[in-house]
XYZ file of C-alpha atoms in Angstrom:
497
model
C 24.186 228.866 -1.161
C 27.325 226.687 -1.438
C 29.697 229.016 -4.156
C 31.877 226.296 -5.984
C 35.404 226.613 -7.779
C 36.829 225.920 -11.009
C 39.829 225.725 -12.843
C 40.915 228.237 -15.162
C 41.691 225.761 -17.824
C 37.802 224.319 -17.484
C 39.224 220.846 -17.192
C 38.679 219.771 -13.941
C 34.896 219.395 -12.080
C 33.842 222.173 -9.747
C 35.339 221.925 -6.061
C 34.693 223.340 -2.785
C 36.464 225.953 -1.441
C 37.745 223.690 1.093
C 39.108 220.667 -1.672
C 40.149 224.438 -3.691
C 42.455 225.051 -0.567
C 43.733 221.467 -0.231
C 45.097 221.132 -4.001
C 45.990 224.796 -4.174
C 46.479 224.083 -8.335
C 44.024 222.756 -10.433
C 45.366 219.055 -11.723
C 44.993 220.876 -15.367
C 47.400 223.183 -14.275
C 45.033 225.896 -14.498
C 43.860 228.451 -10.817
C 40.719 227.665 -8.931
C 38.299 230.394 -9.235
C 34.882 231.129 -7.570
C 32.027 230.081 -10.241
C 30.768 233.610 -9.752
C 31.901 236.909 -7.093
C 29.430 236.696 -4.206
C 28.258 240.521 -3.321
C 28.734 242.043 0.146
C 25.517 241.278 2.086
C 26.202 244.007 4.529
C 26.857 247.765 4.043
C 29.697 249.608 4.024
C 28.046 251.728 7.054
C 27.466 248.314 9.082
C 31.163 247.173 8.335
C 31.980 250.673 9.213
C 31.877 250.166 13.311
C 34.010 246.650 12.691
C 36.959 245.404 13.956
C 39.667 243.393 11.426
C 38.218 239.916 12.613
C 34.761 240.958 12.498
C 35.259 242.248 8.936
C 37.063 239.064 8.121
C 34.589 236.966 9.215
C 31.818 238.695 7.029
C 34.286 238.523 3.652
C 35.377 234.952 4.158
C 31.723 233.916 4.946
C 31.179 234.741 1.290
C 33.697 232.676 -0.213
C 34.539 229.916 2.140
C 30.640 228.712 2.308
C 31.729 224.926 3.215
C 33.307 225.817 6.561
C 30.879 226.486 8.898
C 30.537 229.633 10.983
C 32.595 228.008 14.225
C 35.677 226.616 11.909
C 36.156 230.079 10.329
C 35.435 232.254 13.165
C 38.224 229.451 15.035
C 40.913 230.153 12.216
C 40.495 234.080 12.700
C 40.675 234.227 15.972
C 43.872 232.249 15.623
C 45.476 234.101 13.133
C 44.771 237.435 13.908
C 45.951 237.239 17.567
C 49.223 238.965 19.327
C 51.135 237.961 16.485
C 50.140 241.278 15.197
C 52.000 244.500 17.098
C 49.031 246.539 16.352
C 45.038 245.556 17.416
C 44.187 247.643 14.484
C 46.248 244.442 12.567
C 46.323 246.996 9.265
C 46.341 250.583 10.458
C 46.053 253.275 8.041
C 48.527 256.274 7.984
C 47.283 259.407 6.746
C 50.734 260.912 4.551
C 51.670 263.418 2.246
C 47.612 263.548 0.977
C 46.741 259.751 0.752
C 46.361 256.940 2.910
C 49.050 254.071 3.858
C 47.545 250.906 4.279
C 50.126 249.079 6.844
C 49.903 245.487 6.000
C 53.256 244.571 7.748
C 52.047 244.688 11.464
C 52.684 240.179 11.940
C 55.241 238.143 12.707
C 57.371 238.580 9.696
C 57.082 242.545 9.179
C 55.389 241.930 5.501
C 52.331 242.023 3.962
C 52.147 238.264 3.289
C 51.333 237.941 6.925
C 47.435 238.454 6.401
C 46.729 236.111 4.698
C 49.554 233.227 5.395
C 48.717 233.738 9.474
C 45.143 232.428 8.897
C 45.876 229.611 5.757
C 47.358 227.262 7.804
C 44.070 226.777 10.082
C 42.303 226.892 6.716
C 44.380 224.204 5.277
C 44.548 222.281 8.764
C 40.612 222.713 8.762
C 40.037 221.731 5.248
C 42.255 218.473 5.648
C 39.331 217.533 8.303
C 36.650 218.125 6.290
C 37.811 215.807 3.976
C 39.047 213.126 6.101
C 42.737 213.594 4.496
C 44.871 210.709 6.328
C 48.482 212.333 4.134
C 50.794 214.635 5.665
C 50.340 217.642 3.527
C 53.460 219.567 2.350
C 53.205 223.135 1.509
C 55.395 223.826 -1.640
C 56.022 227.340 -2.221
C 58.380 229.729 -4.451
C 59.360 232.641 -2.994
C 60.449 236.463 -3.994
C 61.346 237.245 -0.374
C 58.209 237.606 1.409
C 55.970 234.696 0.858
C 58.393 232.260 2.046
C 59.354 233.445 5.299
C 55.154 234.402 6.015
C 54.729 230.696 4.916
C 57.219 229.207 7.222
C 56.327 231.275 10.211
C 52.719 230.128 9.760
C 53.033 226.608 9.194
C 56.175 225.894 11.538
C 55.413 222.732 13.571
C 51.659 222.588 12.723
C 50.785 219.551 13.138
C 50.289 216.774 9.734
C 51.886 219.430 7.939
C 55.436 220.038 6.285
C 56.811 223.062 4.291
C 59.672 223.341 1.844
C 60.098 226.927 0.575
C 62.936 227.197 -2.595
C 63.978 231.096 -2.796
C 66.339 233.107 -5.626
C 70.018 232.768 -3.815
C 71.196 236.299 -5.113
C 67.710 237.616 -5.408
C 65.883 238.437 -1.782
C 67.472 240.984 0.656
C 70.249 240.243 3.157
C 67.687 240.562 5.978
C 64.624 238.296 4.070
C 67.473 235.757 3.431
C 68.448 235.936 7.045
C 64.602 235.445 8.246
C 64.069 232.397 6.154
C 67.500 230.697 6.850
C 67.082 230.596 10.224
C 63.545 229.302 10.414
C 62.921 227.006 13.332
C 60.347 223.883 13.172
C 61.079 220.272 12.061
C 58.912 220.198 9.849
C 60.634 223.176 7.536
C 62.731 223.070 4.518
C 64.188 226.281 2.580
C 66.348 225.902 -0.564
C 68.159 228.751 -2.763
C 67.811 227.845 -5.926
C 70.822 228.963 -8.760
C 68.259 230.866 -11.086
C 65.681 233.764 -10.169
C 62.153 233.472 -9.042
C 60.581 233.124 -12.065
C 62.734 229.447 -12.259
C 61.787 228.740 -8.700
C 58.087 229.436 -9.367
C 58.032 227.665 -13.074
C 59.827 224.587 -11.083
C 57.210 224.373 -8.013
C 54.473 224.537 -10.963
C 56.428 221.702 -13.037
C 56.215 219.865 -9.424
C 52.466 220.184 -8.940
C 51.676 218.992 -12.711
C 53.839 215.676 -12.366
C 51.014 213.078 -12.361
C 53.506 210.496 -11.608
C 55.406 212.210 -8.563
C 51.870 212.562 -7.201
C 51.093 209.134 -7.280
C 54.303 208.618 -5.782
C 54.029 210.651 -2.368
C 50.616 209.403 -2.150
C 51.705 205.830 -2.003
C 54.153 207.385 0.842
C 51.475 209.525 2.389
C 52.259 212.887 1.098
C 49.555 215.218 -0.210
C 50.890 218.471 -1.812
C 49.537 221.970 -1.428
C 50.842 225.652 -1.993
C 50.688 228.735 0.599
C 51.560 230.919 -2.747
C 48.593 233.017 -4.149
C 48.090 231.003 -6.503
C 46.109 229.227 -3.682
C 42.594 230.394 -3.180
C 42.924 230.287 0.682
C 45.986 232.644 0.298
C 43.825 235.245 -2.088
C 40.571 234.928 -0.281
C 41.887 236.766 3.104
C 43.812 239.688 0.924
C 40.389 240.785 0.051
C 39.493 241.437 3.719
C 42.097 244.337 4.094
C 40.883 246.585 0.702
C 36.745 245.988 2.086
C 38.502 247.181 5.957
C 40.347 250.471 4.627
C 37.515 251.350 2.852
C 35.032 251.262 5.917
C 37.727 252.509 8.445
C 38.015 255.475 6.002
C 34.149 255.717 6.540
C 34.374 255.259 10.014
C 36.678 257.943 10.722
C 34.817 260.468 8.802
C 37.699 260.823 5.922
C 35.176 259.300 3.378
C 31.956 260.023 2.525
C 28.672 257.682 2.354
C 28.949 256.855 -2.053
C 32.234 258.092 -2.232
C 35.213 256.003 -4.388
C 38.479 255.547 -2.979
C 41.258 254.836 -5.544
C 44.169 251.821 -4.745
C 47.551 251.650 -5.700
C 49.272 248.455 -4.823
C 53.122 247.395 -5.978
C 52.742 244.550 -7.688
C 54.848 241.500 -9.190
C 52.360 238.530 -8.866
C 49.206 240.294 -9.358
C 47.584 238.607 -6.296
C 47.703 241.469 -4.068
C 45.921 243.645 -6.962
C 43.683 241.242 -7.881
C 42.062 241.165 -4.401
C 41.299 244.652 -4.561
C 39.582 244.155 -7.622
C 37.740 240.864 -6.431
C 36.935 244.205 -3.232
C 35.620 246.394 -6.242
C 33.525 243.522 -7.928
C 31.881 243.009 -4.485
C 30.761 246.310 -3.755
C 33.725 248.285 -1.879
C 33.848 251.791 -3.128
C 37.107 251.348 -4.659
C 37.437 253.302 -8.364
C 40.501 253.384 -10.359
C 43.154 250.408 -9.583
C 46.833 251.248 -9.642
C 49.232 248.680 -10.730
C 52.566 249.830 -9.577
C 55.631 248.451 -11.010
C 59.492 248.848 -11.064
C 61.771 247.968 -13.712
C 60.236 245.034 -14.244
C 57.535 246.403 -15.579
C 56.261 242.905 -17.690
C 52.788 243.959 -15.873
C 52.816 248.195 -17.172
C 53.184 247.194 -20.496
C 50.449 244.935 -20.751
C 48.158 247.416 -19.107
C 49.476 249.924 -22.130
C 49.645 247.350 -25.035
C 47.537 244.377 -24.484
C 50.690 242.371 -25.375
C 52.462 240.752 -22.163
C 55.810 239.347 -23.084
C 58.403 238.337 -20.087
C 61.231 238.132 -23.068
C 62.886 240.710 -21.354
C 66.167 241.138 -19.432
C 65.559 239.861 -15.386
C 66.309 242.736 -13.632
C 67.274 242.706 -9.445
C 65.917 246.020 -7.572
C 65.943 246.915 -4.620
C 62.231 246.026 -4.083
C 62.781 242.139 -4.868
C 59.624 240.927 -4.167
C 58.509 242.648 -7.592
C 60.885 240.973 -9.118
C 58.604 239.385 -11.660
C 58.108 238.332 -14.947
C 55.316 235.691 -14.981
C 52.546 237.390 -13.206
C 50.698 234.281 -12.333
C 47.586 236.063 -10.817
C 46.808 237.450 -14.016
C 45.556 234.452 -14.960
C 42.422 234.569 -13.096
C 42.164 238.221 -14.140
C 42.413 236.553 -18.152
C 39.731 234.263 -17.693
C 37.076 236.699 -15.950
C 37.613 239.104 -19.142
C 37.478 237.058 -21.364
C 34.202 236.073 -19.750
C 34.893 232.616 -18.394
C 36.186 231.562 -21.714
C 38.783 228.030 -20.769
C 40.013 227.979 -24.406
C 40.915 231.446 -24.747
C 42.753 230.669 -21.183
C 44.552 227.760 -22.454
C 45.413 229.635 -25.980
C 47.033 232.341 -23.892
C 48.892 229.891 -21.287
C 50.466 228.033 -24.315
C 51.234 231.357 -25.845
C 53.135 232.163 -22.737
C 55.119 229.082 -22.305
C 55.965 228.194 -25.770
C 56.433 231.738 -26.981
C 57.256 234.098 -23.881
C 54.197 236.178 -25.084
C 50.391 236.268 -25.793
C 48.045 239.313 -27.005
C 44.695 239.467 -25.664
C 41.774 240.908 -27.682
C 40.585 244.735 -28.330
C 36.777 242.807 -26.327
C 39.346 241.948 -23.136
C 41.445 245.272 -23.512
C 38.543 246.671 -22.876
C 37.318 245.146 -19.947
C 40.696 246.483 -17.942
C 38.982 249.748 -17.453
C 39.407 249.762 -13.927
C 43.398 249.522 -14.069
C 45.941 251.226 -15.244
C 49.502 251.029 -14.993
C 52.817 253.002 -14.060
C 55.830 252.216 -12.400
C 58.833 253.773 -10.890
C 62.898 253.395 -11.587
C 64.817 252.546 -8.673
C 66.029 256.291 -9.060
C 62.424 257.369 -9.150
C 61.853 255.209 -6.119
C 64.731 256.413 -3.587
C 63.799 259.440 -4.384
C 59.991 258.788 -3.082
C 61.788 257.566 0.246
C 63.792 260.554 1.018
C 60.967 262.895 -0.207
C 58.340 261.963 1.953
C 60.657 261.174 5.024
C 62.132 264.934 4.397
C 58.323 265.968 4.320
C 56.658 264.268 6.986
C 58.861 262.069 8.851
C 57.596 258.876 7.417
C 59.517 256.164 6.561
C 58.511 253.888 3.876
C 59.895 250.435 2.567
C 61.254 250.069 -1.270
C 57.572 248.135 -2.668
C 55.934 251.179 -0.869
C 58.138 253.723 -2.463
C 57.596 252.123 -6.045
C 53.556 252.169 -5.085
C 53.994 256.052 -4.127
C 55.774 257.039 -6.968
C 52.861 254.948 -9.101
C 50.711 257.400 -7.521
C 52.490 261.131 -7.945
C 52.857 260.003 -11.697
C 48.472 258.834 -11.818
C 47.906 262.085 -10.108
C 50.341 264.515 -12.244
C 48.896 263.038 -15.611
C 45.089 262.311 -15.236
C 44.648 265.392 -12.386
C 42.304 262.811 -10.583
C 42.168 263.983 -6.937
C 39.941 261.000 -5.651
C 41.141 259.925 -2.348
C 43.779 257.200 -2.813
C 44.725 254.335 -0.370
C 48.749 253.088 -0.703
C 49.225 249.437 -0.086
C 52.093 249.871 2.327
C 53.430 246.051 2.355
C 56.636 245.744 3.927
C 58.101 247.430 7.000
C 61.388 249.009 5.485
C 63.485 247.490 8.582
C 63.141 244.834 6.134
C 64.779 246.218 3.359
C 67.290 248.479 5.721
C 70.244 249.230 3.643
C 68.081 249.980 0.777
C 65.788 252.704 2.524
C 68.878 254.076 4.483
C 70.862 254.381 1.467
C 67.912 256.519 -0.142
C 66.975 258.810 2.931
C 71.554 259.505 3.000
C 73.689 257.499 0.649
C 76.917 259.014 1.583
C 75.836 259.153 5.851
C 75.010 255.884 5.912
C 76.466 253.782 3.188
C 79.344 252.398 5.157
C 77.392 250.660 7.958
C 77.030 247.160 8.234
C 73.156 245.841 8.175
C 72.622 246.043 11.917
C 73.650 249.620 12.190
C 71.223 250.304 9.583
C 68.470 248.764 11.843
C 69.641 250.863 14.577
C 70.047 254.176 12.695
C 66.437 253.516 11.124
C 65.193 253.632 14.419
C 66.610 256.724 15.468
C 65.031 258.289 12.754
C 61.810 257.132 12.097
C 61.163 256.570 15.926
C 60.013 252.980 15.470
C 61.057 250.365 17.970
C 62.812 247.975 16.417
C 60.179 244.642 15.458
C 60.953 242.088 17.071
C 61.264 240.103 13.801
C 64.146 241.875 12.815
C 65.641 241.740 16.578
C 65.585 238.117 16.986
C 68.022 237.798 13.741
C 70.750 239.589 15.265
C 71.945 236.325 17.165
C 69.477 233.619 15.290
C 71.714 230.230 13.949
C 71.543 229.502 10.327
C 69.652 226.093 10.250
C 69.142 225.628 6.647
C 71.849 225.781 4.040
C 70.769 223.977 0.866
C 71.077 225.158 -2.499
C 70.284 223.869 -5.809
C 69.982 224.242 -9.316
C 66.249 224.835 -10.770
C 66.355 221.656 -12.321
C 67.200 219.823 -9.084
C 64.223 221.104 -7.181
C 62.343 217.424 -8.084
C 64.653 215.387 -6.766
C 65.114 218.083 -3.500
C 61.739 217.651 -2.383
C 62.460 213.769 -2.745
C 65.234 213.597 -0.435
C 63.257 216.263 2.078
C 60.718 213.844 2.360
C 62.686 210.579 2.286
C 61.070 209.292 -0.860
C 63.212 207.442 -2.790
């Protein structure tokens, strides 16, 4: 049975999951959705004895029911390839009484890597199906992560261009680095004078410009977004909660029926919302565990019902959290409030007119299955150089703010359910920060290099070869501009006048 996709805003006609991936937005502005969540036809036991690609195969099966069996099985098999250090591709680590789910085992040492490493054969694929003759440029707003996992993935695919605009001040010195020196000739990165919440409101103000539309189509331009606000990009997250859960099975550290709780850091709700999208299928997943830092827009609407990004913007040292406009959530908005467009499109105006919305005491209480909590950067160094004093184990910033969510769920609500971490960067990625919390005053002076080096020594992890690579890598792109040039940027990329 073919499962179809709408828009949010219940404006536009149902698509395919292959047009879904080509447009990435809706053309009312609103996210594609599947028409309904298709259950796991398999069970846990028989995904049990599977490997990553078999798993994914079975998942995006479900969703992806346009692409035949050969097209998907083709864009696995190319994604999930040596580009990954591990075979596993997301290992769990069994620390300090839960479970680490390593999602930053590809090319660019972050969690973004699942699902970016198999879009661009999605995207490639889906431009076939539908007999699209434009070059298609990926458009994406990054925090740190997505951008660099973008360019990596689409660099010098063929029919295919990508321009990635990024927060100047607001990524680490090392995610900066990655994305600066990005080969391919078909890439584009831009800092952008404002923080991500400007990038991602401009890329958004991009996509809904009828006009501009009309114009690269006339020049053979198609745009599309490798952010997860694109289906193809949320899709493949869901393999890696349904794969934890029967690994855990597999290995005999969970029990036939029993729930595993998640705890994911989270800033655009994508990564969260995939677990649940897990849960609604049929993984064995109980409580989910929104873990914030101190922007923590996305903890206070799990305890008030009332999100409101009038806040101060505040930079952490986990900066791909550094959120205000969760735009996820919105997909999360519509399901509770049971498919309901208007209430969607009442809450969307809310947001953009007012900085705020409510939802109702009916929707409130369909969030049963979250909750939230988040960690201070305080809280969060303080994670770091607990559990590497403990165990040994070195964990990124995001991770640290995920494992602090979890001590606090634990400590208050005394639930002792087994608990999977999404682990989602490496922390060579986030070096100084990590160092700094395992020894401020031993390692505080070093440049970012010596970092690298002394995190090896003491975690007893070669080096990635991501991280390696930058040490000599040329800057090749050095354009920055303000939020309200990024129009007339993507223009001049592409030569359209």
């Amino acid at each position: 049975m073919e499962l179809l996709y709408k828009s949010t805003r219940g404006k536009e006609e149902a698509v395919t999951a292959s047009k879904a991936i080509l447009q990435g937005l809706a053309g009312d502005g609103g996210l594609f959705v599947p028409e309904e969540i298709p259950g796991l036809d398999l069970s846990m036991e028989q995904l049990a004895g599977m490997s990553y690609q078999e798993t994914a195969y079975e998942i995006l099966k479900l969703f992806l029911t346009d692409f035949t069996e050969e097209e998907l099985k083709y864009c696995i098999r190319s994604a999930y390839d040596e580009k990954f250090d591990t075979e596993a591709v997301a290992p769990l680590a069994k620390v300090d009484g839960a479970y680490y789910l390593e999602l930053f085992h590809g090319a660019t040492i972050a969690f973004k890597d699942m699902a970016l490493s198999v879009l661009p054969y999605l995207m490639t694929t889906a431009a076939k199906k539908n007999n699209i003759q434009n070059e298609i440029v990926i458009l994406t707003a990054t925090s740190g992560d997505t951008g660099k996992a973008a360019l990596a993935g689409f660099a010098d695919v063929p029919g295919t261009r990508i321009i990635v605009f990024y927060p100047k001040n607001g990524v680490s010195p090392i995610q900066e680095k990655q994305m600066v020196t990005q080969k391919g000739d078909n890439t584009f990165v831009v800092g952008i004078q404002g923080n991500f919440d400007d990038a991602q409101s401009g890329v958004k103000a991009i996509f809904a410009d009828k006009a501009l539309k009309e114009e690269l189509d006339r020049a053979g331009f198609q745009l599309s977004s490798a952010n997860s606000i694109n289906i193809g990009r949320l899709a493949p997250q869901i393999v890696y909660y349904v794969y934890a859960c029967a690994k855990l099975l597999e290995e005999g550290e969970l029990a036939a029926g029993e729930r595993v709780n998640v705890v994911v850091p989270t800033g655009n709700f994508g990564n969260i919302l995939a677990a649940y999208y897990a849960k609604q299928m049929g993984a064995p997943i109980g409580k989910l565990i929104c873990a914030s830092n101190d922007n923590k827009v996305l903890y206070d609407f799990f305890q008030t019902g009332e999100y409101d990004r009038n806040r101060p913007f505040i930079l952490t040292t986990s900066p791909s959290m550094d959120i205000l406009i969760s735009s996820n959530l919105e997909r999360l908005l519509y399901r509770i409030a049971g498919a309901d467009a208007e209430k969607d499109v009442e809450l969307m105006g809310a947001l953009e007119k007012e900085g705020k919305y409510r939802i109702t005491q009916q929707m409130k209480e369909q969030l049963e299955d979250f909750c939230g909590y988040y960690a201070t950067e305080e809280e969060a160094a303080a994670v770091i150089a607990g559990v590497y004093g403990n165990t040994g184990y070195v964990m990124d910033t995001h991770t640290a703010v995920a494992a602090c969510a979890y001590k606090k769920y634990t400590k208050e609500t005394g639930d002792e359910t087994k608990t999977v971490i999404a682990s989602t960067a490496s922390p060579y990625k986030f070096a100084r920060s990590v160092m700094e919390a395992v020894d401020a005053e031993k390692y505080g002076g070093m440049t970012d290099f010596e970092l690298i080096d002394e995190l090896s020594k003491i975690s007893g992890v070669e080096v990635p070869k991501a991280v390696e690579e930058l040490r000599t890598a040329p800057v090749r792109h050095k354009t920055v501009c303000r939020a309200s040039d990024m129009k007339k940027t993507v223009r001049e990329f592409l030569g359209v006048e």
